[in-house]
Amino acid sequence: MNKAITIPSPLASPAVRQAALRPRRLSPVDDESAWTADTFRSDDWIRHLSDTHLREIDGAIAKLVRRGRALETVTRHDFEAPAFATFLQEFIHRDIGRRGFGMLRGFPSDKYSCEEIEMFFWGMGTLMGKCVSQNADGDRLGHVRDQGRDYDALNVRGYQTQAHLPFHCDPSDVVGLFCLNKARAGGLSSVVSGISMYNVLLREKPQYLDLLYRGFLYDRRGEETEYQAPISDFVPAYSYLDGDLSIRYVRKSMETAQQKLQVPFTDEEREVLDYMEDLSRREDLVYSMMLEPGDMQFCNNYLVLHSRTQYEDHEKPEDKRHMLRLWVQIPDIRKLAPEFIELHAGSGWSRREGIPARNAPMPILAEAARSLEGATT
């Protein structure tokens, strides 16, 4: 949609005003979220699916197939796997909620069709929380694969390319990937703790806190709704609420916002962002892994940033690198300030809802409709 793009002023920004009135954390964080590369000297952090989990999953998939279900018709109530559901809740609250990322291994992907795996992964997402839209088309199960697009072009998203993706977070509570195929070469997945980055920042560059707590403008990449502007208000890179420190950092979207506004970063802004880029790539902070077919990786977008190296793909279409992706809203995963999640009071939308689908009802209206339906059934 063609909307006029105005240049926001920090002094006139409601989000900047809200963020300025909040306390800041001025001491290092020393809990499980503040890990470094040395924390993981072995693979014992990876959780493996048990025989009980696999039997339940197989039974759930078989039942969906017998009922003639397709991906878009699978609900939480269709996926009956009590032991696996309990295991998932522990995984969410311990690994994703505390450390910020985790991986599940042992799913026999060669045993099932792509359609059956899609139903499984979607059903798994419904057991974890609410799966939200990932683009303006309303896709809630994404396909991460090269579409031959140019990552440097405006309104192109990284998952549509095979380019290197710098460290960033996604606009949801949790992002999950299921590996169907890995690349012929490259495509290494890396994570870095945004909390450990903050600890280093406090020690090395505390003068950068003002800009990071104020935040930056974000480009919505042509996927805004009728109640959103093409460019966001200022979004804090770090936010601190009721003891929870959270990060939001996507430099690519910050840069394209400035390009569309035709306003360059100030020298101070560029200095701070360059420091954050360098900090996110420090070898002592970054942990990398290769996802194998059947592996499932989940990242907490408020605690860690994730990255992917450039990759070289296979020749045959059926062998090409292919990941399924979920964005999941998890109840009570973090205490989050309204300006940090871009809460829009009039519509009820926030970044926790993902990217709104075109012509979809406002979240506040959709929730009212669900409540009414529940009251009448």
PDB file of C-alpha atoms in Angstrom, residues 31-33 88-102 173-174 195 244-245 298-300 302-303 330 332-334:
ATOM      1  CA  ASP A  31      21.847 -16.120  35.118  1.00  0.00           C
ATOM      2  CA  GLU A  32      21.612 -18.890  32.487  1.00  0.00           C
ATOM      3  CA  SER A  33      20.879 -16.397  29.702  1.00  0.00           C
ATOM      4  CA  LEU A  88       7.750 -29.603  25.329  1.00  0.00           C
ATOM      5  CA  GLN A  89       6.613 -27.428  28.223  1.00  0.00           C
ATOM      6  CA  GLU A  90       9.762 -28.304  30.156  1.00  0.00           C
ATOM      7  CA  PHE A  91      11.839 -27.564  27.045  1.00  0.00           C
ATOM      8  CA  ILE A  92      10.134 -24.171  26.672  1.00  0.00           C
ATOM      9  CA  HIS A  93      10.550 -23.045  30.256  1.00  0.00           C
ATOM     10  CA  ARG A  94      14.072 -24.370  30.850  1.00  0.00           C
ATOM     11  CA  ASP A  95      15.942 -24.246  27.556  1.00  0.00           C
ATOM     12  CA  ILE A  96      14.132 -21.527  25.598  1.00  0.00           C
ATOM     13  CA  GLY A  97      12.948 -19.475  28.548  1.00  0.00           C
ATOM     14  CA  ARG A  98      16.207 -19.472  30.512  1.00  0.00           C
ATOM     15  CA  ARG A  99      19.101 -20.116  28.131  1.00  0.00           C
ATOM     16  CA  GLY A 100      17.375 -18.639  25.102  1.00  0.00           C
ATOM     17  CA  PHE A 101      17.719 -21.495  22.623  1.00  0.00           C
ATOM     18  CA  GLY A 102      17.493 -25.264  22.357  1.00  0.00           C
ATOM     19  CA  ASP A 173       8.417 -14.593  20.880  1.00  0.00           C
ATOM     20  CA  VAL A 174      10.076 -17.749  19.571  1.00  0.00           C
ATOM     21  CA  ILE A 195      22.441 -10.720  27.415  1.00  0.00           C
ATOM     22  CA  ASP A 244      13.739  -8.935  32.667  1.00  0.00           C
ATOM     23  CA  LEU A 245      16.300  -7.571  30.203  1.00  0.00           C
ATOM     24  CA  PHE A 298      14.131 -22.963  18.726  1.00  0.00           C
ATOM     25  CA  CYS A 299      15.336 -19.467  19.678  1.00  0.00           C
ATOM     26  CA  ASN A 300      13.923 -16.958  22.146  1.00  0.00           C
ATOM     27  CA  TYR A 302      14.268 -11.630  23.415  1.00  0.00           C
ATOM     28  CA  LEU A 303      17.417 -13.385  24.655  1.00  0.00           C
ATOM     29  CA  ILE A 330       4.472 -18.245  24.299  1.00  0.00           C
ATOM     30  CA  ASP A 332       4.478 -15.296  29.984  1.00  0.00           C
ATOM     31  CA  ILE A 333       7.811 -15.955  28.268  1.00  0.00           C
ATOM     32  CA  ARG A 334       9.141 -12.531  29.282  1.00  0.00           C
TER      33      ARG A 334
END
